[in-house]
PDB file of C-alpha atoms in Angstrom:
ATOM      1  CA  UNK A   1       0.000   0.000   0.000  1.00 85.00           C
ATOM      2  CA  UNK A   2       0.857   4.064  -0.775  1.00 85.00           C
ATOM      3  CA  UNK A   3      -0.340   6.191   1.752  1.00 89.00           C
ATOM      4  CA  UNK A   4      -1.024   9.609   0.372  1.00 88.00           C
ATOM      5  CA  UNK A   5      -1.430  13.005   2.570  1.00 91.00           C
ATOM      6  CA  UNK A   6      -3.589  14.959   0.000  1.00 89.00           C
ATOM      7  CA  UNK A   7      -4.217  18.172   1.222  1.00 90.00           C
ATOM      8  CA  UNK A   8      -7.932  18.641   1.892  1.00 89.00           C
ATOM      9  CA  UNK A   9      -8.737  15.335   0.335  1.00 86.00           C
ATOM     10  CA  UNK A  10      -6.932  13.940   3.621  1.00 88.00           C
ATOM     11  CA  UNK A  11      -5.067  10.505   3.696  1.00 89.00           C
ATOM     12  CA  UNK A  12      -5.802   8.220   0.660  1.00 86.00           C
ATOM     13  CA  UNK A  13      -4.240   4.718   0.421  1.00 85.00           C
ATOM     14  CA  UNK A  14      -3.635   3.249  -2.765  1.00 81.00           C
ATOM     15  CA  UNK A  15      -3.272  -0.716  -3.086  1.00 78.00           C
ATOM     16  CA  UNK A  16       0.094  -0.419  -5.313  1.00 79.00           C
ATOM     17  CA  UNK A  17      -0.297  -4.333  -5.772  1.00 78.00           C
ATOM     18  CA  UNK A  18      -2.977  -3.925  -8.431  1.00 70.00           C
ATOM     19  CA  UNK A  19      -2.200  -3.274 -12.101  1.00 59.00           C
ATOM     20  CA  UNK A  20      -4.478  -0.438 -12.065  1.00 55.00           C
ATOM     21  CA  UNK A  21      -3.965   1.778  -8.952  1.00 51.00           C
ATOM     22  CA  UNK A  22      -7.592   2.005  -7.072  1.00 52.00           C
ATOM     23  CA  UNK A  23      -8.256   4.135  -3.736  1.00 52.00           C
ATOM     24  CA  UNK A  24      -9.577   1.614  -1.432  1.00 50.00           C
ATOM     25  CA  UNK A  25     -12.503   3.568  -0.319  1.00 50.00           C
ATOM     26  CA  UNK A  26     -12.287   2.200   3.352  1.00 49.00           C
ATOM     27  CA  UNK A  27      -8.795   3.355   3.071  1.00 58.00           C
ATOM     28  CA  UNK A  28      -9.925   6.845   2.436  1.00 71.00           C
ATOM     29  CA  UNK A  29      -9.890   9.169   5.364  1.00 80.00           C
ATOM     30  CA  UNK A  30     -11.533  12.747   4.634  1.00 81.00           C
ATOM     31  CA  UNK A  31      -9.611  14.654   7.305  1.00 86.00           C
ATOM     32  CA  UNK A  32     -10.778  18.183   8.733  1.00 87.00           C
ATOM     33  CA  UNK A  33      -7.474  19.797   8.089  1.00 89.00           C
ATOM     34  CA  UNK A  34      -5.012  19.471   5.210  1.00 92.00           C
ATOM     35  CA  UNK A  35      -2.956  16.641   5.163  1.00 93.00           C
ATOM     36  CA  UNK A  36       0.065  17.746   4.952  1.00 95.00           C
ATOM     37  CA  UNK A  37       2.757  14.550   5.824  1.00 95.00           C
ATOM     38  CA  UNK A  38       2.020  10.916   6.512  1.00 96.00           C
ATOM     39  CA  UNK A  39       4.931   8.914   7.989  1.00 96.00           C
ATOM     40  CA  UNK A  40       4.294   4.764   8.478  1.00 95.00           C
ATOM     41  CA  UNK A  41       6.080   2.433  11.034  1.00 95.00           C
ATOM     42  CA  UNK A  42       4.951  -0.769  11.391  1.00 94.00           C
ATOM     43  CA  UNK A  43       1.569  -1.126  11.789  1.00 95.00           C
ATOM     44  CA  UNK A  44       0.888   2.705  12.414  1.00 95.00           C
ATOM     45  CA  UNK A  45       0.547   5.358  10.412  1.00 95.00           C
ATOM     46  CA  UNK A  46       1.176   9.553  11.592  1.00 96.00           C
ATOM     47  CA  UNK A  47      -0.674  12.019   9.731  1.00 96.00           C
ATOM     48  CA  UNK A  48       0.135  15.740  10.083  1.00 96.00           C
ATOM     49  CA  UNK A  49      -2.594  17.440   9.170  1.00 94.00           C
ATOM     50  CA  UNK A  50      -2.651  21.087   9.766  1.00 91.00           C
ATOM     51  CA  UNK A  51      -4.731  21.485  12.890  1.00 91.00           C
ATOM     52  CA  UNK A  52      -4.024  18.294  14.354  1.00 94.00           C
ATOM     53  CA  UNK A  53      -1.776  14.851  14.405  1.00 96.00           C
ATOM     54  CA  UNK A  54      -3.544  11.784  14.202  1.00 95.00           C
ATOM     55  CA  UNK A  55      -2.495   8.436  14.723  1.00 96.00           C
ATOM     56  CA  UNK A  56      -3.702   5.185  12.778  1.00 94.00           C
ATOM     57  CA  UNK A  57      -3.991   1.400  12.885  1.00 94.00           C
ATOM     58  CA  UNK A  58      -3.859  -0.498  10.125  1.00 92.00           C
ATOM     59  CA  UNK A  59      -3.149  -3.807  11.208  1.00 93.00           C
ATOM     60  CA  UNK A  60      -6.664  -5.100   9.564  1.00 87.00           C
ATOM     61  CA  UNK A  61      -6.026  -3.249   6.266  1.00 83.00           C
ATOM     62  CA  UNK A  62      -7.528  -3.022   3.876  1.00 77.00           C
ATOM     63  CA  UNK A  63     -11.226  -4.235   5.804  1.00 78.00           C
ATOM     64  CA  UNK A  64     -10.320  -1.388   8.278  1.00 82.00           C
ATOM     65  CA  UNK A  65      -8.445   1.641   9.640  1.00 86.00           C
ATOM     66  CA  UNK A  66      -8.546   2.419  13.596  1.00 90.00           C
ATOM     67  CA  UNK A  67      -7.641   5.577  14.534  1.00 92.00           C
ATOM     68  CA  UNK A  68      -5.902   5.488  17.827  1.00 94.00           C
ATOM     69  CA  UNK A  69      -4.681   8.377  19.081  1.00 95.00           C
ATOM     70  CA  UNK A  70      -4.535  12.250  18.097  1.00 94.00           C
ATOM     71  CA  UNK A  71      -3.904  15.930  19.563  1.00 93.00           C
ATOM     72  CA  UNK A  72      -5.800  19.002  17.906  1.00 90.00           C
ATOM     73  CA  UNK A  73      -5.338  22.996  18.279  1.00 85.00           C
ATOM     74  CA  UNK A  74      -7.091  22.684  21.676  1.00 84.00           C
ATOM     75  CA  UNK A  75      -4.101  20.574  22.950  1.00 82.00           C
ATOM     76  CA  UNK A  76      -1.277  22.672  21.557  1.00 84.00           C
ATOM     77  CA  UNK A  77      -0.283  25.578  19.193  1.00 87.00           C
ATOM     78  CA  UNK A  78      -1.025  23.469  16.036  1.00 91.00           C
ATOM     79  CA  UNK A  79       0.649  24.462  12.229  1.00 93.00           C
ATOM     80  CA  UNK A  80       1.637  20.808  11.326  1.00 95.00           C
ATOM     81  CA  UNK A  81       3.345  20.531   8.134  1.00 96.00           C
ATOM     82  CA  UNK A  82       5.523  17.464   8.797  1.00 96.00           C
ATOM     83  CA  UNK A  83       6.309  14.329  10.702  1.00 97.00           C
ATOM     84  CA  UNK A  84       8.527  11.699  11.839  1.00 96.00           C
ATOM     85  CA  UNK A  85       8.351   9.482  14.703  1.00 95.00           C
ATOM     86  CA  UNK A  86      11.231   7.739  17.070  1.00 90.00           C
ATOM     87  CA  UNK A  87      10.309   5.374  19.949  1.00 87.00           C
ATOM     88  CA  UNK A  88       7.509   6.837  21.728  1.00 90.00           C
ATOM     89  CA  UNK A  89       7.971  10.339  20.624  1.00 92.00           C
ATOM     90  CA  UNK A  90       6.155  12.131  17.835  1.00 95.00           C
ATOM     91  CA  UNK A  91       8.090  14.944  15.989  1.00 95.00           C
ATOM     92  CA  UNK A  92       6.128  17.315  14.594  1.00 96.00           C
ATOM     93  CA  UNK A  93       7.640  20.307  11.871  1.00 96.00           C
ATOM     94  CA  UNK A  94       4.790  22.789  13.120  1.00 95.00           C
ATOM     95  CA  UNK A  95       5.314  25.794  10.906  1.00 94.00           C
ATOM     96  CA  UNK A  96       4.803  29.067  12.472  1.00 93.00           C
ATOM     97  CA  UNK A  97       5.041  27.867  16.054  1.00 94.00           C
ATOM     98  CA  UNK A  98       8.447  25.629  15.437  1.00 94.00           C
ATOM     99  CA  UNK A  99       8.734  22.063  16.568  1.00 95.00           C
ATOM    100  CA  UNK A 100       6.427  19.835  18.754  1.00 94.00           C
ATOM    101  CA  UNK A 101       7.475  17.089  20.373  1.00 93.00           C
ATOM    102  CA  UNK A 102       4.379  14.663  21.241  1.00 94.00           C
ATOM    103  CA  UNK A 103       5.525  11.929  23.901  1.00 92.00           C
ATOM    104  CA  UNK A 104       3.575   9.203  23.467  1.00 94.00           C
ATOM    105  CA  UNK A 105       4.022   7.422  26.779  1.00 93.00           C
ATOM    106  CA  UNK A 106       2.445  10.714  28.492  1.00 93.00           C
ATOM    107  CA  UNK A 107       0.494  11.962  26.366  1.00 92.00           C
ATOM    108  CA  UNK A 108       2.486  15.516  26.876  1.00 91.00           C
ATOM    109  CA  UNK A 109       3.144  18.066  24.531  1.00 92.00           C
ATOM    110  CA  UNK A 110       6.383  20.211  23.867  1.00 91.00           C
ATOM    111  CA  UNK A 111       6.235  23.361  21.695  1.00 92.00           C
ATOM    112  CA  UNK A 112       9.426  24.903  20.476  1.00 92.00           C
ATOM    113  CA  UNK A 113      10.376  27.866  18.723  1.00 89.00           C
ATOM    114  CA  UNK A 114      13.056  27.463  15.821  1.00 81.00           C
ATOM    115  CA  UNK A 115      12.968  30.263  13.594  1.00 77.00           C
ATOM    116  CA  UNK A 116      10.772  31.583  10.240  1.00 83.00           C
ATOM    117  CA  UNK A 117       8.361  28.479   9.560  1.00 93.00           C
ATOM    118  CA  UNK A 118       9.849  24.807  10.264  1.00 95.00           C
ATOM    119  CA  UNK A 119       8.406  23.038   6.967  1.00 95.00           C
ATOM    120  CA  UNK A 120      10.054  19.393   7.494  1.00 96.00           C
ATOM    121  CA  UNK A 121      11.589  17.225  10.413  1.00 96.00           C
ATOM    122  CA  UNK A 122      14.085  14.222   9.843  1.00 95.00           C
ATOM    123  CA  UNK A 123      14.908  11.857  12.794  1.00 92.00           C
ATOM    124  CA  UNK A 124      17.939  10.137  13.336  1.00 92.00           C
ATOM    125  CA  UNK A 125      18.526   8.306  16.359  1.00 89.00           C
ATOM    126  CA  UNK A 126      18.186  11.225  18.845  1.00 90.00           C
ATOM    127  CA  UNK A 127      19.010  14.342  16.467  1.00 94.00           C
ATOM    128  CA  UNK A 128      15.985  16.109  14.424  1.00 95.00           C
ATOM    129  CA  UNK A 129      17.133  17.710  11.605  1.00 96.00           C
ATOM    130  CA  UNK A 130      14.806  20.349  10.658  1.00 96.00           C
ATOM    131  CA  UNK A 131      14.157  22.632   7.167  1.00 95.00           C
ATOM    132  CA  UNK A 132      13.509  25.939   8.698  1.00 94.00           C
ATOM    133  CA  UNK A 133      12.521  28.020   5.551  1.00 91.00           C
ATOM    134  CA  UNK A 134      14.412  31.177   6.354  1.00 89.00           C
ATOM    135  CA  UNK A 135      17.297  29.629   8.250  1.00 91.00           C
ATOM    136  CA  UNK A 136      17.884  26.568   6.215  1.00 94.00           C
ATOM    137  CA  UNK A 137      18.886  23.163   8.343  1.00 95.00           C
ATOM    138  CA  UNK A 138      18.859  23.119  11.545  1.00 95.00           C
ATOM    139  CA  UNK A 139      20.132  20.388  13.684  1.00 95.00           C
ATOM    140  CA  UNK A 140      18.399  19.120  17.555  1.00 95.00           C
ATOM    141  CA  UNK A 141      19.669  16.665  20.393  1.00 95.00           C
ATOM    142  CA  UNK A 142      16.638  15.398  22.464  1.00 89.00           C
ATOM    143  CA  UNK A 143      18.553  12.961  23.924  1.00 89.00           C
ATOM    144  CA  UNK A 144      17.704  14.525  27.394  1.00 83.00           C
ATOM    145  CA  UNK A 145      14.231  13.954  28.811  1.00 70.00           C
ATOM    146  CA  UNK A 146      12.192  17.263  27.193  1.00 69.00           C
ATOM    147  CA  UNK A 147      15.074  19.476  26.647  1.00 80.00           C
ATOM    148  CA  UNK A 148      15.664  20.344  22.561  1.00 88.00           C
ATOM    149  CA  UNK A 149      19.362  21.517  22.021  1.00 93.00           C
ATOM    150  CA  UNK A 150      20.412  23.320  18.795  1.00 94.00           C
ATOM    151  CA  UNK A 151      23.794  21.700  18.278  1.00 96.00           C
ATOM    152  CA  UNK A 152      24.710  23.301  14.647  1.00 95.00           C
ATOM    153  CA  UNK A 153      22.705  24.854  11.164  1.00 94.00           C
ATOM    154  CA  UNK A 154      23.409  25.256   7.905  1.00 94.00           C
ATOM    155  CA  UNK A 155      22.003  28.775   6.185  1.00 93.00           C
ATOM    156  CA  UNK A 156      20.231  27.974   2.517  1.00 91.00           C
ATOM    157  CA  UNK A 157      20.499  30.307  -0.310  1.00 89.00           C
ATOM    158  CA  UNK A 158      16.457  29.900  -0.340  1.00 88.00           C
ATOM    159  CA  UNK A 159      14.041  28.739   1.582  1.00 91.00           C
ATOM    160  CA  UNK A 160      14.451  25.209   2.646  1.00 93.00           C
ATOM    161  CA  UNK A 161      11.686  22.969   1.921  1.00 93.00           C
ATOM    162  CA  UNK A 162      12.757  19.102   3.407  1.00 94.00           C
ATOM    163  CA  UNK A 163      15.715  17.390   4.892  1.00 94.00           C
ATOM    164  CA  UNK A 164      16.844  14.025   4.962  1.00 94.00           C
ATOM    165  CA  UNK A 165      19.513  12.029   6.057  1.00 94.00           C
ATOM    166  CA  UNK A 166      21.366   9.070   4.722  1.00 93.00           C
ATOM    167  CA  UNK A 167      20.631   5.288   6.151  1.00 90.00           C
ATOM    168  CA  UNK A 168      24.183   5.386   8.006  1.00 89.00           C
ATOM    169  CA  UNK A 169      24.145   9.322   8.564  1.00 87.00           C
ATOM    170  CA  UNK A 170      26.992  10.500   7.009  1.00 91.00           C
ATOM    171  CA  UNK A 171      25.250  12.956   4.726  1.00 94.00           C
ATOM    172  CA  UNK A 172      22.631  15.298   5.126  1.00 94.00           C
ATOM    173  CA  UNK A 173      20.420  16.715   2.483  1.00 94.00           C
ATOM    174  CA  UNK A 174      18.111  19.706   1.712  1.00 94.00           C
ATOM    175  CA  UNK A 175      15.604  20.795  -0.680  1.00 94.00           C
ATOM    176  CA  UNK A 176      15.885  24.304  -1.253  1.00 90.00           C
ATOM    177  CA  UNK A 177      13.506  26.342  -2.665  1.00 83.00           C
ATOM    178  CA  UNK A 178      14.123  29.670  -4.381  1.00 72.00           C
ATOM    179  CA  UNK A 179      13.550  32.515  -1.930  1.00 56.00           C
TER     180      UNK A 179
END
């Protein structure tokens, strides 16, 4: 399976076993918000969707999709535009208002402030590597229980758009957009 965020069509997932790729309608979530990122590990899958983070199931797919958890704009300052998940901790790239972190385990919510607009989060082990439009890359430890450490950036000639890191972290890459 493909799972899509589509904007205000929400999360579609596409059977990508079939010769001809069909939405499977119960695999079609109409979300409030705009989906924005989906991230899937295991048998979950993280949705950023503008005004709130939701979690699914889809153990049972493609019969059914369980949502399981989610936070909303009445839980926290909510912008998100981008996901990634480690452990038990949900990383959110939540635009205007920065980075959330979303501790699973708790249930507890983190907001912090990075710069312009934080468009994208990367994970690797415990270092986030964030696209901050304005400021380019910026790099996190969260290695200590709810503390967020800036440990080095990288300006952009534009506005960066998404990071990602290599499987054995040796390289780092951005997509920059033209200012």
């Amino acid at each position: 399976y493909a799972f899509l965020a589509c904007g205000r069509d929400g999360l579609r997932i596409v059977d990508i076993s079939l010769t001809i790729y069909e939405v499977n309608p119960s695999g079609s979530l109409d979300t409030p918000g705009s989906s924005r990122a989906v991230k899937v590990l295991g048998n979950r899958v993280y949705l950023a969707d503008s005004n709130a983070v939701y979690i699914y199931d889809i153990t049972d797919l493609p019969s059914q999709i369980s949502l399981v958890d989610s936070i909303n704009s009445q839980d926290a300052d909510l912008h998100a535009v981008g996901i990634d998940v480690v452990d038990n901790t949900v990383v959110v790239a939540n635009g205007d208002y920065g980075i959330l972190l979303w501790n699973l385990s708790t249930g507890e919510t983190e907001e912090y402030e990075n710069g312009e607009f934080c468009r994208d989060v990367t994970l690797k082990g415990k270092t986030i590597y964030a696209a901050d439009e304005e400021y380019g890359l910026r790099i996190y430890d969260f290695s200590l229980e709810e503390t967020l450490l800036e440990v080095g950036s990288f300006p952009t000639s534009g506005n960066a758009q998404s990071a990602a890191v290599s499987d054995l972290g040796d390289r780092i890459y951005v997509a920059d957009g033209l200012g």
